[in-house]
PDB file of C-alpha atoms in Angstrom:
ATOM      1  CA  MET A 819      10.187 -11.142 -19.319  1.00 43.00           C
ATOM      2  CA  SER A 820      13.304 -11.728 -21.373  1.00 45.00           C
ATOM      3  CA  ASP A 821      15.384 -13.276 -18.582  1.00 54.00           C
ATOM      4  CA  ARG A 822      17.691 -16.150 -19.371  1.00 53.00           C
ATOM      5  CA  PRO A 823      17.045 -19.393 -17.421  1.00 48.00           C
ATOM      6  CA  GLY A 824      17.720 -18.768 -13.756  1.00 62.00           C
ATOM      7  CA  GLY A 825      17.252 -15.013 -14.150  1.00 79.00           C
ATOM      8  CA  VAL A 826      14.128 -14.933 -11.998  1.00 79.00           C
ATOM      9  CA  ALA A 827      15.828 -16.877  -9.206  1.00 74.00           C
ATOM     10  CA  LYS A 828      18.819 -14.530  -9.293  1.00 82.00           C
ATOM     11  CA  LYS A 829      16.588 -11.477  -8.973  1.00 85.00           C
ATOM     12  CA  ILE A 830      14.839 -12.969  -5.954  1.00 81.00           C
ATOM     13  CA  HIS A 831      18.212 -13.905  -4.452  1.00 77.00           C
ATOM     14  CA  ASP A 832      19.506 -10.366  -4.935  1.00 82.00           C
ATOM     15  CA  LEU A 833      16.306  -8.915  -3.500  1.00 78.00           C
ATOM     16  CA  ALA A 834      16.498 -11.149  -0.420  1.00 80.00           C
ATOM     17  CA  LEU A 835      20.152 -10.221   0.077  1.00 77.00           C
ATOM     18  CA  GLU A 836      19.331  -6.533  -0.101  1.00 76.00           C
ATOM     19  CA  ILE A 837      16.585  -6.951   2.487  1.00 73.00           C
ATOM     20  CA  ILE A 838      18.656  -8.815   5.067  1.00 73.00           C
ATOM     21  CA  THR A 839      21.626  -6.454   4.700  1.00 75.00           C
ATOM     22  CA  GLU A 840      19.525  -3.284   5.048  1.00 67.00           C
ATOM     23  CA  LYS A 841      20.626  -1.641   8.295  1.00 62.00           C
ATOM     24  CA  GLN A 842      17.489   0.493   8.688  1.00 56.00           C
ATOM     25  CA  PRO A 843      14.392  -1.780   8.880  1.00 57.00           C
ATOM     26  CA  VAL A 844      12.008   1.105   8.202  1.00 54.00           C
ATOM     27  CA  ARG A 845      13.543   1.384   4.728  1.00 67.00           C
ATOM     28  CA  VAL A 846      12.738  -2.202   3.740  1.00 77.00           C
ATOM     29  CA  TRP A 847       9.263  -1.664   2.293  1.00 80.00           C
ATOM     30  CA  PRO A 848      10.181   1.420   0.237  1.00 80.00           C
ATOM     31  CA  LEU A 849      13.210  -0.569  -0.966  1.00 82.00           C
ATOM     32  CA  LEU A 850      10.942  -3.454  -1.972  1.00 87.00           C
ATOM     33  CA  MET A 851       8.658  -1.175  -3.950  1.00 89.00           C
ATOM     34  CA  HIS A 852      11.571   0.271  -5.901  1.00 89.00           C
ATOM     35  CA  ARG A 853      13.054  -3.155  -6.566  1.00 89.00           C
ATOM     36  CA  LEU A 854       9.749  -4.551  -7.824  1.00 92.00           C
ATOM     37  CA  THR A 855       9.412  -1.747 -10.355  1.00 93.00           C
ATOM     38  CA  THR A 856      12.932  -2.467 -11.587  1.00 92.00           C
ATOM     39  CA  ASP A 857      12.861  -6.263 -11.610  1.00 91.00           C
ATOM     40  CA  LEU A 858       9.666  -6.891 -13.565  1.00 90.00           C
ATOM     41  CA  PRO A 859       9.903  -4.078 -14.790  1.00 92.00           C
ATOM     42  CA  CYS A 860       6.766  -2.020 -14.185  1.00 95.00           C
ATOM     43  CA  ASP A 861       5.835   1.657 -13.970  1.00 96.00           C
ATOM     44  CA  LEU A 862       4.672   1.676 -10.357  1.00 96.00           C
ATOM     45  CA  ALA A 863       4.166  -0.506  -7.277  1.00 95.00           C
ATOM     46  CA  VAL A 864       1.933   0.276  -4.290  1.00 94.00           C
ATOM     47  CA  LEU A 865       1.444  -1.534  -0.977  1.00 91.00           C
ATOM     48  CA  VAL A 866      -2.202  -1.239   0.101  1.00 92.00           C
ATOM     49  CA  ASP A 867      -3.941  -2.168   3.350  1.00 90.00           C
ATOM     50  CA  LEU A 868      -7.730  -2.440   3.081  1.00 92.00           C
ATOM     51  CA  ASN A 869     -10.574  -2.996   5.507  1.00 91.00           C
ATOM     52  CA  TRP A 870     -12.853  -4.706   3.019  1.00 93.00           C
ATOM     53  CA  ASN A 871     -15.887  -4.883   5.291  1.00 89.00           C
ATOM     54  CA  ALA A 872     -15.739  -1.155   6.027  1.00 88.00           C
ATOM     55  CA  GLY A 873     -14.886  -0.202   2.453  1.00 90.00           C
ATOM     56  CA  THR A 874     -11.835   1.798   3.549  1.00 88.00           C
ATOM     57  CA  GLY A 875      -8.123   1.512   3.026  1.00 87.00           C
ATOM     58  CA  HIS A 876      -4.798   3.229   2.552  1.00 86.00           C
ATOM     59  CA  ALA A 877      -1.748   3.129   0.360  1.00 87.00           C
ATOM     60  CA  LEU A 878       1.112   2.489   2.808  1.00 82.00           C
ATOM     61  CA  THR A 879       4.075   3.100   0.524  1.00 82.00           C
ATOM     62  CA  GLY A 880       4.958   2.955  -3.146  1.00 87.00           C
ATOM     63  CA  ALA A 881       7.359   3.685  -5.960  1.00 90.00           C
ATOM     64  CA  PRO A 882       8.258   5.830  -7.794  1.00 91.00           C
ATOM     65  CA  ASP A 883       8.457   8.692  -5.308  1.00 82.00           C
ATOM     66  CA  TRP A 884       5.900  10.891  -7.092  1.00 87.00           C
ATOM     67  CA  LEU A 885       3.175   8.464  -5.958  1.00 87.00           C
ATOM     68  CA  HIS A 886       3.336  10.080  -2.510  1.00 78.00           C
ATOM     69  CA  GLU A 887       1.740  13.152  -4.108  1.00 82.00           C
ATOM     70  CA  ALA A 888      -0.941  11.134  -5.953  1.00 88.00           C
ATOM     71  CA  PRO A 889      -4.590  10.740  -4.778  1.00 90.00           C
ATOM     72  CA  LEU A 890      -4.134   7.044  -3.996  1.00 90.00           C
ATOM     73  CA  ASP A 891      -6.413   6.850  -0.968  1.00 88.00           C
ATOM     74  CA  ALA A 892      -9.176   8.683  -2.819  1.00 91.00           C
ATOM     75  CA  LEU A 893      -8.916   6.128  -5.641  1.00 93.00           C
ATOM     76  CA  ILE A 894      -9.001   3.269  -3.145  1.00 93.00           C
ATOM     77  CA  HIS A 895     -12.061   4.589  -1.331  1.00 91.00           C
ATOM     78  CA  ALA A 896     -13.952   5.246  -4.568  1.00 94.00           C
ATOM     79  CA  HIS A 897     -13.155   2.075  -6.506  1.00 95.00           C
ATOM     80  CA  MET A 898     -11.804  -0.736  -4.289  1.00 95.00           C
ATOM     81  CA  ARG A 899     -15.094  -2.671  -4.339  1.00 95.00           C
ATOM     82  CA  SER A 900     -15.220  -2.653  -8.158  1.00 96.00           C
ATOM     83  CA  HIS A 901     -11.550  -3.595  -8.616  1.00 97.00           C
ATOM     84  CA  PRO A 902     -11.568  -7.177 -10.024  1.00 97.00           C
ATOM     85  CA  LEU A 903      -8.298  -8.258  -8.397  1.00 97.00           C
ATOM     86  CA  LEU A 904      -9.201  -6.929  -4.960  1.00 97.00           C
ATOM     87  CA  ARG A 905     -12.706  -8.356  -5.207  1.00 96.00           C
ATOM     88  CA  HIS A 906     -11.276 -11.752  -6.159  1.00 97.00           C
ATOM     89  CA  TYR A 907      -9.017 -11.821  -3.103  1.00 96.00           C
ATOM     90  CA  ALA A 908     -11.838 -10.635  -0.833  1.00 95.00           C
ATOM     91  CA  ASP A 909     -14.170 -13.356  -2.090  1.00 95.00           C
ATOM     92  CA  THR A 910     -11.711 -16.260  -2.188  1.00 94.00           C
ATOM     93  CA  ARG A 911      -8.936 -15.451   0.339  1.00 92.00           C
ATOM     94  CA  ASP A 912      -6.643 -16.759  -2.394  1.00 94.00           C
ATOM     95  CA  LEU A 913      -2.982 -15.719  -2.123  1.00 94.00           C
ATOM     96  CA  THR A 914      -1.945 -16.515  -5.693  1.00 95.00           C
ATOM     97  CA  PRO A 915      -0.445 -13.588  -7.616  1.00 96.00           C
ATOM     98  CA  LEU A 916      -2.710 -12.777 -10.544  1.00 97.00           C
ATOM     99  CA  SER A 917      -2.811 -10.246 -13.345  1.00 97.00           C
ATOM    100  CA  MET A 918      -5.813  -8.085 -14.103  1.00 97.00           C
ATOM    101  CA  ASP A 919      -6.091  -9.758 -17.514  1.00 95.00           C
ATOM    102  CA  GLU A 920      -6.834 -13.056 -15.748  1.00 96.00           C
ATOM    103  CA  VAL A 921      -9.821 -11.831 -13.733  1.00 97.00           C
ATOM    104  CA  ALA A 922     -11.287  -8.732 -15.426  1.00 96.00           C
ATOM    105  CA  ASP A 923     -13.943  -8.585 -18.127  1.00 96.00           C
ATOM    106  CA  ASP A 924     -15.100  -5.784 -20.415  1.00 95.00           C
ATOM    107  CA  ARG A 925     -17.016  -4.134 -17.596  1.00 95.00           C
ATOM    108  CA  TRP A 926     -13.716  -3.248 -15.909  1.00 96.00           C
ATOM    109  CA  TRP A 927     -11.886  -2.055 -19.007  1.00 96.00           C
ATOM    110  CA  LYS A 928     -14.854   0.136 -19.980  1.00 96.00           C
ATOM    111  CA  GLY A 929     -15.724   1.193 -16.442  1.00 96.00           C
ATOM    112  CA  GLU A 930     -15.162   4.249 -14.287  1.00 96.00           C
ATOM    113  CA  GLY A 931     -12.602   2.586 -11.999  1.00 96.00           C
ATOM    114  CA  TYR A 932     -10.222   1.781 -14.843  1.00 96.00           C
ATOM    115  CA  ARG A 933     -10.577   5.250 -16.366  1.00 96.00           C
ATOM    116  CA  ALA A 934     -10.060   6.975 -13.009  1.00 96.00           C
ATOM    117  CA  GLY A 935      -6.856   5.050 -12.271  1.00 95.00           C
ATOM    118  CA  LYS A 936      -5.465   5.579 -15.743  1.00 95.00           C
ATOM    119  CA  ASP A 937      -6.233   9.299 -15.740  1.00 95.00           C
ATOM    120  CA  ALA A 938      -4.907   9.927 -12.221  1.00 93.00           C
ATOM    121  CA  ILE A 939      -1.682   7.894 -12.140  1.00 93.00           C
ATOM    122  CA  GLY A 940      -1.478   5.948 -15.395  1.00 92.00           C
ATOM    123  CA  ILE A 941      -2.696   2.604 -14.003  1.00 92.00           C
ATOM    124  CA  ASP A 942      -3.200   0.179 -16.900  1.00 93.00           C
ATOM    125  CA  ARG A 943      -2.144  -3.486 -16.864  1.00 96.00           C
ATOM    126  CA  GLN A 944      -1.947  -4.666 -13.254  1.00 97.00           C
ATOM    127  CA  LEU A 945      -0.427  -7.503 -11.262  1.00 97.00           C
ATOM    128  CA  ALA A 946      -1.246  -8.194  -7.596  1.00 97.00           C
ATOM    129  CA  LEU A 947       0.900  -9.863  -4.932  1.00 96.00           C
ATOM    130  CA  PRO A 948      -1.563 -10.593  -2.087  1.00 96.00           C
ATOM    131  CA  LEU A 949      -0.088 -10.877   1.402  1.00 93.00           C
ATOM    132  CA  SER A 950      -1.394 -12.677   4.456  1.00 90.00           C
ATOM    133  CA  ALA A 951      -3.902 -10.574   6.392  1.00 88.00           C
ATOM    134  CA  ARG A 952      -6.500 -10.819   9.115  1.00 86.00           C
ATOM    135  CA  PRO A 953     -10.065 -11.827   8.151  1.00 88.00           C
ATOM    136  CA  GLY A 954     -11.907  -8.934   6.542  1.00 90.00           C
ATOM    137  CA  ARG A 955      -8.696  -7.205   5.484  1.00 91.00           C
ATOM    138  CA  ILE A 956      -6.604  -7.241   2.330  1.00 94.00           C
ATOM    139  CA  ARG A 957      -2.899  -6.405   2.149  1.00 92.00           C
ATOM    140  CA  SER A 958      -1.421  -6.516  -1.313  1.00 95.00           C
ATOM    141  CA  VAL A 959       1.211  -5.041  -3.570  1.00 95.00           C
ATOM    142  CA  ILE A 960      -0.374  -3.766  -6.775  1.00 97.00           C
ATOM    143  CA  MET A 961       1.959  -3.243  -9.721  1.00 97.00           C
ATOM    144  CA  SER A 962       1.114  -1.601 -13.014  1.00 97.00           C
ATOM    145  CA  ARG A 963       2.631  -0.880 -16.388  1.00 95.00           C
ATOM    146  CA  SER A 964       1.313   0.609 -19.594  1.00 92.00           C
ATOM    147  CA  GLY A 965       0.222  -1.338 -22.637  1.00 86.00           C
ATOM    148  CA  VAL A 966       2.028  -4.668 -22.284  1.00 90.00           C
ATOM    149  CA  GLY A 967       0.435  -7.339 -20.079  1.00 92.00           C
ATOM    150  CA  PHE A 968       2.289  -9.564 -17.619  1.00 95.00           C
ATOM    151  CA  SER A 969       3.841 -12.778 -18.943  1.00 94.00           C
ATOM    152  CA  ASP A 970       4.200 -16.255 -17.430  1.00 93.00           C
ATOM    153  CA  ARG A 971       7.770 -15.340 -16.474  1.00 91.00           C
ATOM    154  CA  ASP A 972       6.474 -12.231 -14.700  1.00 94.00           C
ATOM    155  CA  LEU A 973       4.039 -14.403 -12.752  1.00 94.00           C
ATOM    156  CA  GLU A 974       6.871 -16.801 -11.872  1.00 91.00           C
ATOM    157  CA  TYR A 975       8.780 -13.877 -10.380  1.00 92.00           C
ATOM    158  CA  ALA A 976       5.608 -12.664  -8.615  1.00 93.00           C
ATOM    159  CA  VAL A 977       5.044 -16.025  -6.893  1.00 92.00           C
ATOM    160  CA  LEU A 978       8.588 -16.029  -5.494  1.00 90.00           C
ATOM    161  CA  ALA A 979       8.451 -12.349  -4.572  1.00 91.00           C
ATOM    162  CA  ARG A 980       5.110 -12.818  -2.803  1.00 91.00           C
ATOM    163  CA  SER A 981       6.585 -15.488  -0.531  1.00 87.00           C
ATOM    164  CA  LEU A 982       9.521 -13.227   0.246  1.00 86.00           C
ATOM    165  CA  LEU A 983       7.272 -10.254   1.029  1.00 87.00           C
ATOM    166  CA  ASP A 984       5.089 -12.389   3.289  1.00 83.00           C
ATOM    167  CA  THR A 985       8.228 -13.493   5.145  1.00 79.00           C
ATOM    168  CA  VAL A 986       9.229  -9.855   5.626  1.00 76.00           C
ATOM    169  CA  GLU A 987       5.738  -9.108   6.939  1.00 68.00           C
ATOM    170  CA  ALA A 988       5.844 -11.994   9.414  1.00 64.00           C
ATOM    171  CA  HIS A 989       9.371 -11.069  10.520  1.00 56.00           C
ATOM    172  CA  GLU A 990       8.302  -7.499  11.279  1.00 54.00           C
ATOM    173  CA  THR A 991       5.355  -8.741  13.316  1.00 47.00           C
ATOM    174  CA  VAL A 992       7.604 -10.928  15.506  1.00 39.00           C
ATOM    175  CA  VAL A 993      10.703  -8.740  15.754  1.00 39.00           C
ATOM    176  CA  ILE A 994       9.197  -5.268  15.802  1.00 36.00           C
ATOM    177  CA  GLY A 995       6.074  -6.289  17.718  1.00 37.00           C
ATOM    178  CA  ARG A 996       3.246  -4.629  15.831  1.00 43.00           C
ATOM    179  CA  THR A 997       0.800  -2.997  18.243  1.00 41.00           C
ATOM    180  CA  PRO A 998      -2.728  -4.443  18.113  1.00 44.00           C
ATOM    181  CA  PRO A 999      -5.038  -2.044  16.246  1.00 53.00           C
ATOM    182  CA  GLY A1000      -6.715   0.511  18.495  1.00 61.00           C
ATOM    183  CA  ASP A1001     -10.329   1.611  18.220  1.00 61.00           C
ATOM    184  CA  PRO A1002     -10.576   5.087  16.651  1.00 65.00           C
ATOM    185  CA  ALA A1003     -14.188   5.431  17.843  1.00 61.00           C
ATOM    186  CA  GLU A1004     -12.980   5.237  21.431  1.00 69.00           C
ATOM    187  CA  HIS A1005     -11.116   8.505  20.854  1.00 74.00           C
ATOM    188  CA  LYS A1006     -13.902  10.004  18.678  1.00 79.00           C
ATOM    189  CA  ILE A1007     -11.614  10.051  15.628  1.00 82.00           C
ATOM    190  CA  THR A1008     -13.643  10.121  12.435  1.00 78.00           C
ATOM    191  CA  PRO A1009     -12.876   7.960   9.358  1.00 71.00           C
ATOM    192  CA  ARG A1010     -11.556  10.995   7.465  1.00 77.00           C
ATOM    193  CA  GLU A1011      -9.315  11.983  10.380  1.00 83.00           C
ATOM    194  CA  LEU A1012      -8.115   8.400  10.522  1.00 80.00           C
ATOM    195  CA  ALA A1013      -7.217   8.693   6.829  1.00 81.00           C
ATOM    196  CA  VAL A1014      -5.157  11.830   7.543  1.00 87.00           C
ATOM    197  CA  LEU A1015      -3.368  10.410  10.606  1.00 86.00           C
ATOM    198  CA  PRO A1016      -1.145   7.786   8.905  1.00 81.00           C
ATOM    199  CA  LEU A1017      -0.181  10.292   6.212  1.00 85.00           C
ATOM    200  CA  LEU A1018       0.972  12.659   8.943  1.00 85.00           C
ATOM    201  CA  CYS A1019       3.047   9.728  10.202  1.00 77.00           C
ATOM    202  CA  GLU A1020       4.742   9.512   6.812  1.00 76.00           C
ATOM    203  CA  GLY A1021       5.794  13.147   7.147  1.00 79.00           C
ATOM    204  CA  LEU A1022       3.669  14.374   4.235  1.00 85.00           C
ATOM    205  CA  THR A1023       2.816  18.065   4.041  1.00 88.00           C
ATOM    206  CA  ALA A1024      -0.768  19.309   4.246  1.00 89.00           C
ATOM    207  CA  ARG A1025      -0.630  19.928   0.509  1.00 90.00           C
ATOM    208  CA  ALA A1026       0.556  16.382  -0.229  1.00 88.00           C
ATOM    209  CA  ILE A1027      -2.089  14.892   2.074  1.00 87.00           C
ATOM    210  CA  GLY A1028      -4.759  16.960   0.364  1.00 86.00           C
ATOM    211  CA  THR A1029      -3.623  15.677  -3.023  1.00 85.00           C
ATOM    212  CA  ARG A1030      -3.582  12.075  -1.817  1.00 81.00           C
ATOM    213  CA  LEU A1031      -7.093  12.301  -0.326  1.00 82.00           C
ATOM    214  CA  ALA A1032      -8.556  14.706  -2.918  1.00 78.00           C
ATOM    215  CA  ILE A1033      -9.408  17.334  -0.303  1.00 85.00           C
ATOM    216  CA  THR A1034      -8.249  20.933   0.181  1.00 88.00           C
ATOM    217  CA  GLN A1035      -5.193  21.937   2.182  1.00 90.00           C
ATOM    218  CA  ALA A1036      -7.451  23.882   4.542  1.00 90.00           C
ATOM    219  CA  THR A1037      -9.512  20.744   5.177  1.00 90.00           C
ATOM    220  CA  VAL A1038      -6.347  18.800   5.965  1.00 91.00           C
ATOM    221  CA  SER A1039      -5.327  21.478   8.462  1.00 92.00           C
ATOM    222  CA  LYS A1040      -8.757  21.294  10.120  1.00 92.00           C
ATOM    223  CA  HIS A1041      -8.548  17.487  10.396  1.00 91.00           C
ATOM    224  CA  THR A1042      -5.049  17.819  11.844  1.00 93.00           C
ATOM    225  CA  GLU A1043      -6.275  20.298  14.478  1.00 93.00           C
ATOM    226  CA  ASN A1044      -9.077  17.904  15.417  1.00 91.00           C
ATOM    227  CA  ILE A1045      -6.633  15.003  15.716  1.00 92.00           C
ATOM    228  CA  TYR A1046      -4.376  17.022  18.019  1.00 92.00           C
ATOM    229  CA  ARG A1047      -7.355  18.025  20.196  1.00 92.00           C
ATOM    230  CA  LYS A1048      -8.773  14.509  20.452  1.00 91.00           C
ATOM    231  CA  LEU A1049      -5.384  12.998  21.272  1.00 90.00           C
ATOM    232  CA  GLY A1050      -4.610  15.762  23.760  1.00 91.00           C
ATOM    233  CA  VAL A1051      -1.397  16.907  22.044  1.00 91.00           C
ATOM    234  CA  ARG A1052      -0.110  20.120  20.490  1.00 89.00           C
ATOM    235  CA  ASP A1053       2.274  19.075  17.723  1.00 87.00           C
ATOM    236  CA  ARG A1054       2.805  16.438  15.046  1.00 85.00           C
ATOM    237  CA  VAL A1055       5.564  14.475  16.797  1.00 84.00           C
ATOM    238  CA  SER A1056       3.500  14.161  19.971  1.00 87.00           C
ATOM    239  CA  ALA A1057       0.468  13.141  17.902  1.00 87.00           C
ATOM    240  CA  LEU A1058       2.441  10.397  16.182  1.00 84.00           C
ATOM    241  CA  ARG A1059       3.802   9.051  19.464  1.00 84.00           C
ATOM    242  CA  LYS A1060       0.337   9.089  21.035  1.00 86.00           C
ATOM    243  CA  ALA A1061      -1.253   7.432  17.983  1.00 84.00           C
ATOM    244  CA  HIS A1062       1.434   4.758  18.076  1.00 80.00           C
ATOM    245  CA  SER A1063       0.959   4.074  21.780  1.00 80.00           C
ATOM    246  CA  LEU A1064      -2.809   3.751  21.280  1.00 82.00           C
ATOM    247  CA  GLY A1065      -2.397   1.342  18.371  1.00 78.00           C
ATOM    248  CA  LEU A1066      -4.009   3.733  15.879  1.00 80.00           C
ATOM    249  CA  VAL A1067      -1.029   3.398  13.537  1.00 74.00           C
ATOM    250  CA  PRO A1068       1.375   0.451  13.235  1.00 63.00           C
ATOM    251  CA  PRO A1069       5.009   0.835  14.364  1.00 52.00           C
ATOM    252  CA  ARG A1070       6.312   0.828  10.798  1.00 45.00           C
ATOM    253  CA  ARG A1071       4.416   4.006   9.880  1.00 40.00           C
ATOM    254  CA  PHE A1072       5.489   5.674  13.103  1.00 38.00           C
ATOM    255  CA  ALA A1073       9.150   4.837  12.517  1.00 37.00           C
ATOM    256  CA  GLU A1074       9.108   6.142   8.946  1.00 39.00           C
ATOM    257  CA  SER A1075       8.085   9.587  10.197  1.00 38.00           C
ATOM    258  CA  GLU A1076      11.163  10.060  12.374  1.00 39.00           C
TER     259      GLU A1076
END
């Protein structure tokens, strides 16, 4: 980072001000992703929510906008366990922002996970901002840029930004009242259908969902039909409301779809 002294603090101040003055709370996380890519700067930022024990997870939101068409969930499902940053946070429960250069060895840089991320969406040098999460889960913002690693000044910004993001997360839990997670098995919803459901909540098309999950559009349509049948609804809006009421998707996802 080439900021003058105090530059990092000013960016965090401006970011905090933008958050508290945002009149539509559902826009806060997309706003944060865009600001993070600008402030560091970096090429992309993604908020992920992972069930480490189950080996599943989703990309909740990200920037730039073209990431919504990228196969993020497929990358997560295939490579989350081999990702050095995610594995570090799963093993240690540490909440310190770290760069990939600090935790990865040659096995990562020469491995399939690195190549897959770079080929699919250009993931190269990475920086993680881990957020507080329940045991067995990981919530983190993963940022990436090409070629140039992250400096000490970048990490200084990341530490301050992480605290701010955790405050936003806690505020949403108290003010919005996040519904306790429901049990998909109770409604006979399969893991793949559960992967499709939150993407429906984001308003993505069948084509976009297929791209994100690396499945065909026809398969997405079949999963959607199954979701409707199992929830006892006939359209997307009713499915989203029912999924929200059952705790199968958090309020934030539901609100973003409307």
